[in-house]
mmCIF file of C-alpha atoms and ligand atoms in Angstrom:
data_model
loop_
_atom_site.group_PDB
_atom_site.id
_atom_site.type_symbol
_atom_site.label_atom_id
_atom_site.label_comp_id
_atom_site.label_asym_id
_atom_site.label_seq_id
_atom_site.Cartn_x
_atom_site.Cartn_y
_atom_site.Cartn_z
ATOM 1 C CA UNK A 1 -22.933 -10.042 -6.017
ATOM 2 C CA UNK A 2 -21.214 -8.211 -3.077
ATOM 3 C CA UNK A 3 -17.571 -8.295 -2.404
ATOM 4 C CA UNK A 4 -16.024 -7.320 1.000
ATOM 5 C CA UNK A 5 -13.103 -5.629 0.578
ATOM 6 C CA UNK A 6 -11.015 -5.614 3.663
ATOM 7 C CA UNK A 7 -7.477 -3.691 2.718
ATOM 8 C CA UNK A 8 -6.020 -4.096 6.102
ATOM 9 C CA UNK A 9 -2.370 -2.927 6.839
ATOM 10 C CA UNK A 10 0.935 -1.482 5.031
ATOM 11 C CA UNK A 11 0.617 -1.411 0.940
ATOM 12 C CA UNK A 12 -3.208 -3.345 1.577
ATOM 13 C CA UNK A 13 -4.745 -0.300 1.038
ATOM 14 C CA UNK A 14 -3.166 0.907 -2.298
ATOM 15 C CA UNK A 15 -2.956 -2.599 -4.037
ATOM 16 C CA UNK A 16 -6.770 -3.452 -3.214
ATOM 17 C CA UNK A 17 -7.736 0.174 -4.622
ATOM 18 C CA UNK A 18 -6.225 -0.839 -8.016
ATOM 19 C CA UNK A 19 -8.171 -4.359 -7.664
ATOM 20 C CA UNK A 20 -10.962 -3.057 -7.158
ATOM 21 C CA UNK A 21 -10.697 -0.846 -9.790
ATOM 22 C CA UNK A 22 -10.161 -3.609 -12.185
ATOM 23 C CA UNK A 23 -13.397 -5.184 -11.068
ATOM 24 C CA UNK A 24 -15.411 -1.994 -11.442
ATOM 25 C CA UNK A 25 -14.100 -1.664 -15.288
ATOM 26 C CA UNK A 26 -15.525 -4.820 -16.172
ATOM 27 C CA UNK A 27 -19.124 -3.434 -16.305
ATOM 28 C CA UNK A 28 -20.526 -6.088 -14.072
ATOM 29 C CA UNK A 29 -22.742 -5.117 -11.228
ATOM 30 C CA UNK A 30 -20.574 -6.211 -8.092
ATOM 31 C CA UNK A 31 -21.258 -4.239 -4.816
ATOM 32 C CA UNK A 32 -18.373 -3.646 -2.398
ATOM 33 C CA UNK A 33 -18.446 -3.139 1.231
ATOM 34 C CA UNK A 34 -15.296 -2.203 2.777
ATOM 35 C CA UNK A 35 -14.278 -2.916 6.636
ATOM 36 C CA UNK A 36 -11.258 -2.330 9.164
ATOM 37 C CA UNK A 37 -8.930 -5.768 9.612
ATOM 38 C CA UNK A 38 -5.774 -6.286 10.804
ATOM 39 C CA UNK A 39 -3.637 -3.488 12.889
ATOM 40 C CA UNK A 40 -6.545 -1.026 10.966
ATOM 41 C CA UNK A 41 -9.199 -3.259 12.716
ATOM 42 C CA UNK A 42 -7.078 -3.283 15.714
ATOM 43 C CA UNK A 43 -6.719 0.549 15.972
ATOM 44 C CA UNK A 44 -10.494 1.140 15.014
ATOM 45 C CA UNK A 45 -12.028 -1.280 17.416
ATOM 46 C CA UNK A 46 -9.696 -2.753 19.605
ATOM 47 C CA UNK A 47 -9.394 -6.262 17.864
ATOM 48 C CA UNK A 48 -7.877 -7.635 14.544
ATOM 49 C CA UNK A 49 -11.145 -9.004 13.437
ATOM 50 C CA UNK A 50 -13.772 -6.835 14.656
ATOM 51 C CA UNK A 51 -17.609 -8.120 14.859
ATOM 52 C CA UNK A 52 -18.793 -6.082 11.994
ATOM 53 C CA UNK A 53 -15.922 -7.454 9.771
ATOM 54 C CA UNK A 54 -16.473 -10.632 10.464
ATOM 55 C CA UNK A 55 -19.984 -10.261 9.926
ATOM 56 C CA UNK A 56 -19.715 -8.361 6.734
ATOM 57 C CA UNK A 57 -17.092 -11.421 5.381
ATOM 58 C CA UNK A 58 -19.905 -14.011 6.118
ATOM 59 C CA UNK A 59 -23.079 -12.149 4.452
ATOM 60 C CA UNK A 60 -20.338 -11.701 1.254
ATOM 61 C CA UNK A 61 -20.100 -13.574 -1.755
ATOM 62 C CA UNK A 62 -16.359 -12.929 -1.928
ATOM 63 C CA UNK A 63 -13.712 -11.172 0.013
ATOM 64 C CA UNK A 64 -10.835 -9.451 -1.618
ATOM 65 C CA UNK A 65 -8.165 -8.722 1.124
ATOM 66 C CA UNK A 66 -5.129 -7.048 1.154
ATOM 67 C CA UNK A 67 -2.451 -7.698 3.665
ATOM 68 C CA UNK A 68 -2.078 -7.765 7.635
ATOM 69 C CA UNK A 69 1.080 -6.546 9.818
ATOM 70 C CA UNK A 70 3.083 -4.025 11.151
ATOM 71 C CA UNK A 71 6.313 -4.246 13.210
ATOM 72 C CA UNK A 72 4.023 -1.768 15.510
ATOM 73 C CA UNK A 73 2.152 -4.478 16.679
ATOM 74 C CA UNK A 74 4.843 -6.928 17.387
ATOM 75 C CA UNK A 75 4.831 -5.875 21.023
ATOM 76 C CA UNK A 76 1.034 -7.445 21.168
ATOM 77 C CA UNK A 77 -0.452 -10.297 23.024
ATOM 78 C CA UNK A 78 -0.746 -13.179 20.017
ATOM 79 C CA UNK A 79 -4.688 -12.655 20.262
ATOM 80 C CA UNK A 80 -4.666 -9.252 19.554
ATOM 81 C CA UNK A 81 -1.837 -9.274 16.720
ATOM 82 C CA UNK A 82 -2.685 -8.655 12.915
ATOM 83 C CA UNK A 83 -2.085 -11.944 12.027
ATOM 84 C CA UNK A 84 -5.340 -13.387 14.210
ATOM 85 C CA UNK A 85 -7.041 -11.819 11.655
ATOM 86 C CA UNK A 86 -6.008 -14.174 8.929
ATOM 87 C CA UNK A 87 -6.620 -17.114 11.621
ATOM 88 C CA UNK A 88 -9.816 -15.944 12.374
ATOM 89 C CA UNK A 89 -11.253 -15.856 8.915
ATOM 90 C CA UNK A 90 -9.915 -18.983 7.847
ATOM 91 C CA UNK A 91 -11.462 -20.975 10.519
ATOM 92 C CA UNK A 92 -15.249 -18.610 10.794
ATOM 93 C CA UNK A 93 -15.756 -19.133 7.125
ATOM 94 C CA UNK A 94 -14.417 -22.171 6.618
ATOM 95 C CA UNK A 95 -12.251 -21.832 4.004
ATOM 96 C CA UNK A 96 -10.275 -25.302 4.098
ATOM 97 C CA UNK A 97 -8.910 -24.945 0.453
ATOM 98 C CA UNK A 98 -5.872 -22.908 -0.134
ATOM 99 C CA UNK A 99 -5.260 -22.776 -3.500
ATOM 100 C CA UNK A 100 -1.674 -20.707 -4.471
ATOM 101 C CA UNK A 101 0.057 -20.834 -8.315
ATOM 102 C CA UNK A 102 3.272 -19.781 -8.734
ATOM 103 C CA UNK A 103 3.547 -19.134 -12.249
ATOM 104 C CA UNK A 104 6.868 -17.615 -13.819
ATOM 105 C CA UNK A 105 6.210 -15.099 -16.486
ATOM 106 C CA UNK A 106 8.774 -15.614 -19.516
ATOM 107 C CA UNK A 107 9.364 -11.814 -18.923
ATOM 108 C CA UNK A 108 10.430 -12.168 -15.374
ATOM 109 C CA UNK A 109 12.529 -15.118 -15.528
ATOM 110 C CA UNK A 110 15.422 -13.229 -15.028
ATOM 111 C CA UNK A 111 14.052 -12.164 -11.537
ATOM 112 C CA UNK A 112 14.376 -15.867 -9.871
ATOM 113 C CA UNK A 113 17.551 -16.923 -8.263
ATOM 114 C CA UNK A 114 17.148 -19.931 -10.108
ATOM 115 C CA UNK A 115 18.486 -19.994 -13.424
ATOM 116 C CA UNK A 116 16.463 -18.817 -16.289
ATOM 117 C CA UNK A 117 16.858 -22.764 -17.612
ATOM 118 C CA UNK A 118 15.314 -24.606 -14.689
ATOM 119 C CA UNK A 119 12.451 -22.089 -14.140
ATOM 120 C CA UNK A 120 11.302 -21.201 -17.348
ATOM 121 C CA UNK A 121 7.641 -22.415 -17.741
ATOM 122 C CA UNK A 122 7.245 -23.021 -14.606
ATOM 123 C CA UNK A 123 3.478 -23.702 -13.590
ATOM 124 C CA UNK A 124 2.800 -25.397 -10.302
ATOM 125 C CA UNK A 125 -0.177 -24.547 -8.018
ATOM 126 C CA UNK A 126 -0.342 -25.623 -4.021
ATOM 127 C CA UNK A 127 -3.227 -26.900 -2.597
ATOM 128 C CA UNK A 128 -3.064 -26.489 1.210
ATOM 129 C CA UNK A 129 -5.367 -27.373 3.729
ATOM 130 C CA UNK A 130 -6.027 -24.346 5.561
ATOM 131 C CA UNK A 131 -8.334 -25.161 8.355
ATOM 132 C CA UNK A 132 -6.783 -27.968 10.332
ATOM 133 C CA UNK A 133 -3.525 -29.584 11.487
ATOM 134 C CA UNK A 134 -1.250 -28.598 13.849
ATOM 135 C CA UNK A 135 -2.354 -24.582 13.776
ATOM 136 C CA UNK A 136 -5.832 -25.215 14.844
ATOM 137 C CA UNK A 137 -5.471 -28.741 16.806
ATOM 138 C CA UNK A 138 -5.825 -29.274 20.265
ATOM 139 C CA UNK A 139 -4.753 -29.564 23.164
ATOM 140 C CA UNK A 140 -2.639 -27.066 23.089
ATOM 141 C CA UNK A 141 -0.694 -24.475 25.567
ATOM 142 C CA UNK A 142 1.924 -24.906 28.641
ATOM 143 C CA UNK A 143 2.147 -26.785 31.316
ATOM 144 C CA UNK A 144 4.640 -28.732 33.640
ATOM 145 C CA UNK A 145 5.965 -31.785 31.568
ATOM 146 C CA UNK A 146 4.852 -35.361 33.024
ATOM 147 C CA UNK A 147 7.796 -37.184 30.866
ATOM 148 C CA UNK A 148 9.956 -36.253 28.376
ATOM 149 C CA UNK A 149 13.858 -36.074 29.463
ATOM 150 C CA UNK A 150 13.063 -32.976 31.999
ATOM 151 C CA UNK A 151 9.527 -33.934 33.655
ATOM 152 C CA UNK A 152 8.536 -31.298 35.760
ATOM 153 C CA UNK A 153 10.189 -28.381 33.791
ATOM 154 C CA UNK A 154 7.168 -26.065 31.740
ATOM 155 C CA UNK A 155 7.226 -26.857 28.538
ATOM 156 C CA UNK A 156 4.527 -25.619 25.420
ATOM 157 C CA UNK A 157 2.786 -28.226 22.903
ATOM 158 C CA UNK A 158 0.257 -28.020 20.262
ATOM 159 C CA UNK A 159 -1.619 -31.070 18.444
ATOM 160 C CA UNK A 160 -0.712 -32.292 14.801
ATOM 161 C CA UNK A 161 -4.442 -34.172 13.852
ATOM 162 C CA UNK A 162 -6.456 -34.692 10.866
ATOM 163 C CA UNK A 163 -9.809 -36.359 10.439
ATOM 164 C CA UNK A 164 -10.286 -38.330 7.647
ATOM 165 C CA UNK A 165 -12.945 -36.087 6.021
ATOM 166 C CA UNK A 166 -10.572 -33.229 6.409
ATOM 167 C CA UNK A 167 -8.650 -34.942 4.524
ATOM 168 C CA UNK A 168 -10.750 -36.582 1.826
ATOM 169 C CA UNK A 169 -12.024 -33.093 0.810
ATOM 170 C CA UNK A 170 -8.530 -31.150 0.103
ATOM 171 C CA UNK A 171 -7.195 -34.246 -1.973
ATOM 172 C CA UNK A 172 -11.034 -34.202 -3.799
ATOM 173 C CA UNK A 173 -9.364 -30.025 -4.402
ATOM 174 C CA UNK A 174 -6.556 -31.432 -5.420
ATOM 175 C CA UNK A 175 -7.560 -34.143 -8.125
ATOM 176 C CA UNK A 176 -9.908 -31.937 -9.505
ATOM 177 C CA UNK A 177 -7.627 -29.025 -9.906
ATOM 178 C CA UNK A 178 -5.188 -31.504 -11.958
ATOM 179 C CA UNK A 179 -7.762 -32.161 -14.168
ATOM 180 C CA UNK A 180 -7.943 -29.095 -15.685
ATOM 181 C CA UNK A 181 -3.873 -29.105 -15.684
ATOM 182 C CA UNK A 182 -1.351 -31.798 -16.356
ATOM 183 C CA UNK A 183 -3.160 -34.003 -14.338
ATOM 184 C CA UNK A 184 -0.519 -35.238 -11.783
ATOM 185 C CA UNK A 185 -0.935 -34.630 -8.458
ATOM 186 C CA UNK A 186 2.165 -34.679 -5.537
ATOM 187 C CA UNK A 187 1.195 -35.449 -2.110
ATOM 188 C CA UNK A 188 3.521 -34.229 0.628
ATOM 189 C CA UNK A 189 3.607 -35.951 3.653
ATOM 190 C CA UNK A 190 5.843 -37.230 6.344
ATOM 191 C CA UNK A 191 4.760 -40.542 6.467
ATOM 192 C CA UNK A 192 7.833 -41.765 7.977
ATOM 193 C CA UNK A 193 7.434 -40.822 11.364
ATOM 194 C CA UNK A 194 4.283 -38.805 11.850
ATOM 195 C CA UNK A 195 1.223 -40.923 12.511
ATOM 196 C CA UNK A 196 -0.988 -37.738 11.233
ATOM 197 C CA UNK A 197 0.665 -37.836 7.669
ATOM 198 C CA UNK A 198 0.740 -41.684 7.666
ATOM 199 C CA UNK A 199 -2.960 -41.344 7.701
ATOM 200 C CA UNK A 200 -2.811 -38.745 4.843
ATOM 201 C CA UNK A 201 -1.400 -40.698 3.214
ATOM 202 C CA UNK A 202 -3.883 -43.608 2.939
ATOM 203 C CA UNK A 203 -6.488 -41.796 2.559
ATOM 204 C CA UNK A 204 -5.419 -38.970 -0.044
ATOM 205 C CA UNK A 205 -4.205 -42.607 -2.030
ATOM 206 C CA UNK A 206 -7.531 -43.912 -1.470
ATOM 207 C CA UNK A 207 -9.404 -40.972 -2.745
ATOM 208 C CA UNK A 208 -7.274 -40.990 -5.984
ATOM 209 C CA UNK A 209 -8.412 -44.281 -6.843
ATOM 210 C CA UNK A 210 -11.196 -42.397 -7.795
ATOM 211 C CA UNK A 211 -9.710 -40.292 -10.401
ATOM 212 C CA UNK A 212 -7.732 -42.932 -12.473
ATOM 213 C CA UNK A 213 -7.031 -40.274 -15.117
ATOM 214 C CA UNK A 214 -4.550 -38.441 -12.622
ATOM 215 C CA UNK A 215 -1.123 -38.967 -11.859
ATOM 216 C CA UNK A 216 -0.375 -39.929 -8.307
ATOM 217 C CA UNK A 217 2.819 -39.632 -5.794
ATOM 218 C CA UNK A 218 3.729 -39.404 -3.074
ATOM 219 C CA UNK A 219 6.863 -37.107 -1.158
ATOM 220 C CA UNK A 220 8.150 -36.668 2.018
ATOM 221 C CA UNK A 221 8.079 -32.957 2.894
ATOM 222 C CA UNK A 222 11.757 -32.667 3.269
ATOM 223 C CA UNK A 223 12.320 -34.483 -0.378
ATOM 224 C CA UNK A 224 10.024 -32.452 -1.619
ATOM 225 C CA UNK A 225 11.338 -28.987 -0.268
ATOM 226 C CA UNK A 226 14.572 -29.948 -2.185
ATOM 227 C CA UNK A 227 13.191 -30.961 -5.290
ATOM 228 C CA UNK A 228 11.201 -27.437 -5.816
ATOM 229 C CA UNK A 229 14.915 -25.957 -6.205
ATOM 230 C CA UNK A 230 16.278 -28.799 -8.140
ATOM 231 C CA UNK A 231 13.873 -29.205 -10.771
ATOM 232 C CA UNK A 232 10.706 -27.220 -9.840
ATOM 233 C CA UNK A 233 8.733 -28.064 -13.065
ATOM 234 C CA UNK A 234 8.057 -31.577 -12.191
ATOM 235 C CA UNK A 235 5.488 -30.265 -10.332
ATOM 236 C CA UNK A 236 2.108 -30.120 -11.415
ATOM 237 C CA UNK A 237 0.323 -30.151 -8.142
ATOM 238 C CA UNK A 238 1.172 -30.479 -5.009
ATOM 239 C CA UNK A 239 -1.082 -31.202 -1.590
ATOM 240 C CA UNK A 240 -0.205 -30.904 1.901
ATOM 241 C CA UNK A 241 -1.097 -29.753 5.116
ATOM 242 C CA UNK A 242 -1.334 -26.814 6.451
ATOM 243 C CA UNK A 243 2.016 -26.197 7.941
ATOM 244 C CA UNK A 244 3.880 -28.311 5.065
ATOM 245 C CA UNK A 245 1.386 -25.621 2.855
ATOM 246 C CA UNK A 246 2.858 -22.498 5.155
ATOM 247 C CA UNK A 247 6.595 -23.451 4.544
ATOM 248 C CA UNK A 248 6.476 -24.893 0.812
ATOM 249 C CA UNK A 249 4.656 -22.180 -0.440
ATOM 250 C CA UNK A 250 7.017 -19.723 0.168
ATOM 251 C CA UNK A 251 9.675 -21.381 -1.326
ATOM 252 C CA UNK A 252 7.947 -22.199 -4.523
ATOM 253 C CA UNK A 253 6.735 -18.169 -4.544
ATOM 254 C CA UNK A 254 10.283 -17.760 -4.743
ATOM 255 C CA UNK A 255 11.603 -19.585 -7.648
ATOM 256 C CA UNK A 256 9.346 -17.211 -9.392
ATOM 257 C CA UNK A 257 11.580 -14.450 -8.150
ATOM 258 C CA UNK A 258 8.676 -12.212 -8.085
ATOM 259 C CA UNK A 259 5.998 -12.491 -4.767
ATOM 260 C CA UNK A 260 4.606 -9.566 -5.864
ATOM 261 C CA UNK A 261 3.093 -11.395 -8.834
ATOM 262 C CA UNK A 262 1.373 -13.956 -6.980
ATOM 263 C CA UNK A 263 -2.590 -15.064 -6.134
ATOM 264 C CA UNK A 264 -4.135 -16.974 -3.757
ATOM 265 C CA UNK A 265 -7.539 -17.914 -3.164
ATOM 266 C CA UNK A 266 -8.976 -19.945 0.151
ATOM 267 C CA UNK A 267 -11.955 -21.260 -0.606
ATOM 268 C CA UNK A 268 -14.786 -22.772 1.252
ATOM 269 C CA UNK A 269 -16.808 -25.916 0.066
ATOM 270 C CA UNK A 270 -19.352 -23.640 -1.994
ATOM 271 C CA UNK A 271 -16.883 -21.616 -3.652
ATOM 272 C CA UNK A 272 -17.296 -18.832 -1.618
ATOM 273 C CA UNK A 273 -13.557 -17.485 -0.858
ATOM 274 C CA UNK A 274 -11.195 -15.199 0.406
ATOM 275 C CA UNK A 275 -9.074 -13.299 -2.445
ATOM 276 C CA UNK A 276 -5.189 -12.143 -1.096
ATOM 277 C CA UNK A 277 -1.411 -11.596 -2.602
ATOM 278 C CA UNK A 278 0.882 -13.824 -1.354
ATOM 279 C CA UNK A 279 2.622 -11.574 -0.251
ATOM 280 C CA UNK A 280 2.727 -9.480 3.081
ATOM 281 C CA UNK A 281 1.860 -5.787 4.206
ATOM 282 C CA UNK A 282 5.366 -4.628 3.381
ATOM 283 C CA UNK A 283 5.020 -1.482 5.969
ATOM 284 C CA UNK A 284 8.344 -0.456 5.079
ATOM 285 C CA UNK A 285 7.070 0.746 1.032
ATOM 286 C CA UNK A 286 3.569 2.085 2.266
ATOM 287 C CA UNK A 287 1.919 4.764 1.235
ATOM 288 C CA UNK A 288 4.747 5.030 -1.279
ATOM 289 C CA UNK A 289 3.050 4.139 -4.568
ATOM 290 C CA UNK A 290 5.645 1.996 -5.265
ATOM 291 C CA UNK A 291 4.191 -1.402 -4.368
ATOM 292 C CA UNK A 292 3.341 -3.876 -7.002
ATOM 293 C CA UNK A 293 -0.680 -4.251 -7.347
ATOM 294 C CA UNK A 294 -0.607 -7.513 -10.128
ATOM 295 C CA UNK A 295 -0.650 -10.238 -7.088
ATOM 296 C CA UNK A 296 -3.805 -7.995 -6.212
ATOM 297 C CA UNK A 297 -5.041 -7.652 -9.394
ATOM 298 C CA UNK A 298 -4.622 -11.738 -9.958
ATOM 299 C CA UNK A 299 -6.391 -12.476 -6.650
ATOM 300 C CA UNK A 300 -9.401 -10.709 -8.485
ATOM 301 C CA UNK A 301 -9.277 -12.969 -10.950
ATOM 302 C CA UNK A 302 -9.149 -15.963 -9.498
ATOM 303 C CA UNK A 303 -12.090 -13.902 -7.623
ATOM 304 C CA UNK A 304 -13.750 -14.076 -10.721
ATOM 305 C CA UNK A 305 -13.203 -17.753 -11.866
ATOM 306 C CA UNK A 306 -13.645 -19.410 -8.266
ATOM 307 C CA UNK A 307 -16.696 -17.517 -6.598
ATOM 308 C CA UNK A 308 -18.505 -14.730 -8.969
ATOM 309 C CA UNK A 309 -18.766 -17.634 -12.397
ATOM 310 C CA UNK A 310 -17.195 -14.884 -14.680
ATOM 311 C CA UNK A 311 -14.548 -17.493 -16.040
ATOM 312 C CA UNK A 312 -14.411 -15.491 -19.236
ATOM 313 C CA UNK A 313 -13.799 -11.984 -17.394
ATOM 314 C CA UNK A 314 -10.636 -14.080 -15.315
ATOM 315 C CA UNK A 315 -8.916 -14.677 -18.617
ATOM 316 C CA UNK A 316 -9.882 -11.725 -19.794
ATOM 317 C CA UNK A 317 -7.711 -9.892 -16.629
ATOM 318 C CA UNK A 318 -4.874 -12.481 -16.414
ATOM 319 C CA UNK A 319 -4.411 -11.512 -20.318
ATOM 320 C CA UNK A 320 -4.510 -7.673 -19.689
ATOM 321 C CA UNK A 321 -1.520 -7.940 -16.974
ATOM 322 C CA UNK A 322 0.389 -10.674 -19.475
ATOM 323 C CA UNK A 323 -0.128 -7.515 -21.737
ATOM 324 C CA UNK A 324 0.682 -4.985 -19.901
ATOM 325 C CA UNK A 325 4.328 -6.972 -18.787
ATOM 326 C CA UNK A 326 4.804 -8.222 -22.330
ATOM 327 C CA UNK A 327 4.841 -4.050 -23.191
ATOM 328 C CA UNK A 328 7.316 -3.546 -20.673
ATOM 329 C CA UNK A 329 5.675 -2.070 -17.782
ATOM 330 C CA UNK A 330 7.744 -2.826 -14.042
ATOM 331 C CA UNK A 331 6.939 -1.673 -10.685
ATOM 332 C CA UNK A 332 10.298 -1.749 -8.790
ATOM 333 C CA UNK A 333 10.281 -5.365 -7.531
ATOM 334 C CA UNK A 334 10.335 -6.992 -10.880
ATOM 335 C CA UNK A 335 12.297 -3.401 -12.572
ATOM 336 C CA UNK A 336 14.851 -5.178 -15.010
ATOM 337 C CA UNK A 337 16.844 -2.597 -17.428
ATOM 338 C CA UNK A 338 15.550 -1.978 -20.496
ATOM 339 C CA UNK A 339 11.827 -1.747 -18.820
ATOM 340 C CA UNK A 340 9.919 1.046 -18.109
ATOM 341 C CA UNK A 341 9.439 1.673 -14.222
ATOM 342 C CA UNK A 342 5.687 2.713 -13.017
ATOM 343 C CA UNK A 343 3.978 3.237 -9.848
ATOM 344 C CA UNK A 344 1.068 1.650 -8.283
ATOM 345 C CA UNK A 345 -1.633 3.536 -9.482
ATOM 346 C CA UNK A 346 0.013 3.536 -13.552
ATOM 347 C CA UNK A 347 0.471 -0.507 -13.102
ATOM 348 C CA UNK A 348 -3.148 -0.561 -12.325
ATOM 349 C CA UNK A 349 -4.762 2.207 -15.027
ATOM 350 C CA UNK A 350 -2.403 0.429 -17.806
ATOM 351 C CA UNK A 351 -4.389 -2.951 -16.590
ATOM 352 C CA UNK A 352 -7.488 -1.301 -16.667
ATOM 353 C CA UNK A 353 -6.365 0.398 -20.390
ATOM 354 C CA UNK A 354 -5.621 -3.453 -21.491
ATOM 355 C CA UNK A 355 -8.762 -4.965 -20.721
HETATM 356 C C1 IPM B 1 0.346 -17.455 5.213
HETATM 357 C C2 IPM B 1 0.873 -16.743 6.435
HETATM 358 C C3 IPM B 1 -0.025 -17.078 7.627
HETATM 359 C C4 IPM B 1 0.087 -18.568 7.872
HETATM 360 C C5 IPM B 1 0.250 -16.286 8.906
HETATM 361 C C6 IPM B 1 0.190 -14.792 8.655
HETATM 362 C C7 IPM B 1 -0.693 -16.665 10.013
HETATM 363 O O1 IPM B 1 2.203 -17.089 6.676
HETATM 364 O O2 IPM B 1 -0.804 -17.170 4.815
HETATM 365 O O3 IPM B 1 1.066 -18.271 4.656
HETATM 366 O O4 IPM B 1 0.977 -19.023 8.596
HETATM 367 O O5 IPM B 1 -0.741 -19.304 7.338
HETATM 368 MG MG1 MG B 2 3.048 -18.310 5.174
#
């Protein structure tokens, strides 16, 4: 199976090498093919998502990617910026299904800002649509406004839509992801005055009529927002849009106090998928060895489970970095006293030494 392994920007570079790393140690023959993406892709051939890379991601089986972005870039036309990148894949490959756990481990729960009491055990995992919605709808762009309080004036617009199949297939995510948890599943919406989530409503309600054995409800997105810091573990999960997805998602990273902990996959409808940390390039630690490499590290495992069939080799990772926390081991962002403080590269070997 071949893996394209695009590092990208910042701290992409070090955390992928330790992920990659992991993968090699399980004695599996996966073949990786690196490529340039992001400011890197930018700076080696003029655009965030070169040809080649793009091509390379398609003839893959999986792509593990680091992160994107660097203040240097900020002076950019929007097209050319790191961040297209991450656009650009999405919507080329198709990968509609954004899956994103935040998980608290019992050893980190004193790195939330929530207290230790309302987070512990938290388990929740997001399932946002990725490819549709108000980032990728149009019409979209400027013009001189025809109504509206100041007709005449330019004003900027882009399109909320969803099509009903759009829809249908990210709840059909959704269900079947609760069935292998707690089976409940949250819909967030904003029913109440957007005709798009009206619609997304009905139909995500209509498609869990087909799996009686799940829990359904419904919130509106603002509800919701507040009830992920009042009492996150109601959740079991929770489906949304893609914008709803952008904003909720990092507020439920959060309450785990620790984004350097957590996965994501986005997956296409045959499993193939994009691998990445939730978390960002963080330009400011690179080239350090100080960045934390587990959200990496996890994003291989899901890797594993999602797209390569190696369930068994998942667990088998997820338990080497449970191990390798439960001994102690912190890279700065989760340090706590009383723990032992490592680097990038020691966070991965110990990983590697626990498997
Ligand atoms: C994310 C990011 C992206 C998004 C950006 C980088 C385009 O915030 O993956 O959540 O808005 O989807
Ligand atoms: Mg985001």
């Amino acid at each position: 199976m071949k893996i394209a392994v695009l590092a990208g920007d910042g701290i992409g570079p070090e955390i992928v090498a330790e992920a990659q790393k992991v993968l090699e140690a399980l004695g599996e023959s996966f073949e990786f093919e690196s490529a340039a993406v992001g400011g890197a892709g930018y700076e080696a051939h003029g655009h965030p998502l070169p040809e080649s890379t793009l091509r390379l991601a398609q003839a893959a089986d999986a792509v593990l990617f680091g992160a994107v972005g660097d203040w240097k870039y900020d002076a950019l036309p929007r097209e050319l910026r790191p961040e297209q990148a991450v656009l650009g894949l999405r919507k080329n490959l198709g990968l509609f299904a954004n899956l994103r756990p935040a998980i608290l481990y019992p050893e980190l729960a004193g790195a939330s800002t929530l207290r230790p009491e309302v987070v512990l055990g938290l388990d929740l995992l997001i399932v946002r649509e990725l490819t549709g919605d108000i980032y990728f709808g149009t019409p979209r762009g400027r013009r001189a406004a025809v109504d509206g309080p100041f007709p005449g004036s330019p004003e900027a617009f882009d399109t909320m839509r969803y099509s009903e199949p759009e829809v249908r297939r990210i709840a059909h995510v959704a269900f079947q992801a609760a069935r292998g948890r707690q089976r409940k599943v949250t819909s967030v919406d904003k029913a109440n005055v957007l005709e798009t989530f009206q619609f997304w409503k009905e139909i995500v309600g209509a498609v869990g009529r087909e799996y009686p054995d799940v829990t359904l409800e419904h919130l509106y997105v603002d509800n919701a927002a507040m009830q992920l810091v009042r009492n996150p573990r109601q959740f079991d999960v929770i489906v949304t849009g893609n914008m709803f997805g952008d904003i909720l998602s990092d507020e439920a990273s959060m309450l785990t106090g620790s984004i350097g902990m957590l996965p994501s996959a986005s997956l296409d409808a045959h499993h193939k998928g994009l691998y990445e940390p939730a978390h960002g390039s963080a330009p400011d630690i690179a080239g350090r060895g100080i960045a934390n490499p587990l959200a990496t590290i996890l994003s291989a495992a899901m890797m594993l489970r999602h797209s390569l069939h190696r369930a068994e080799q998942a667990l088998r990772v997820e338990a080497a970095v449970k191990k390798v926390l439960a001994k102690g081991l912190r890279t700065a962002d989760i340090y706590e006293q009383g723990t032992r403080q490592v680097g990038t590269q020691e966070m991965g070997d110990a990983v590697r030494a626990a498997l």
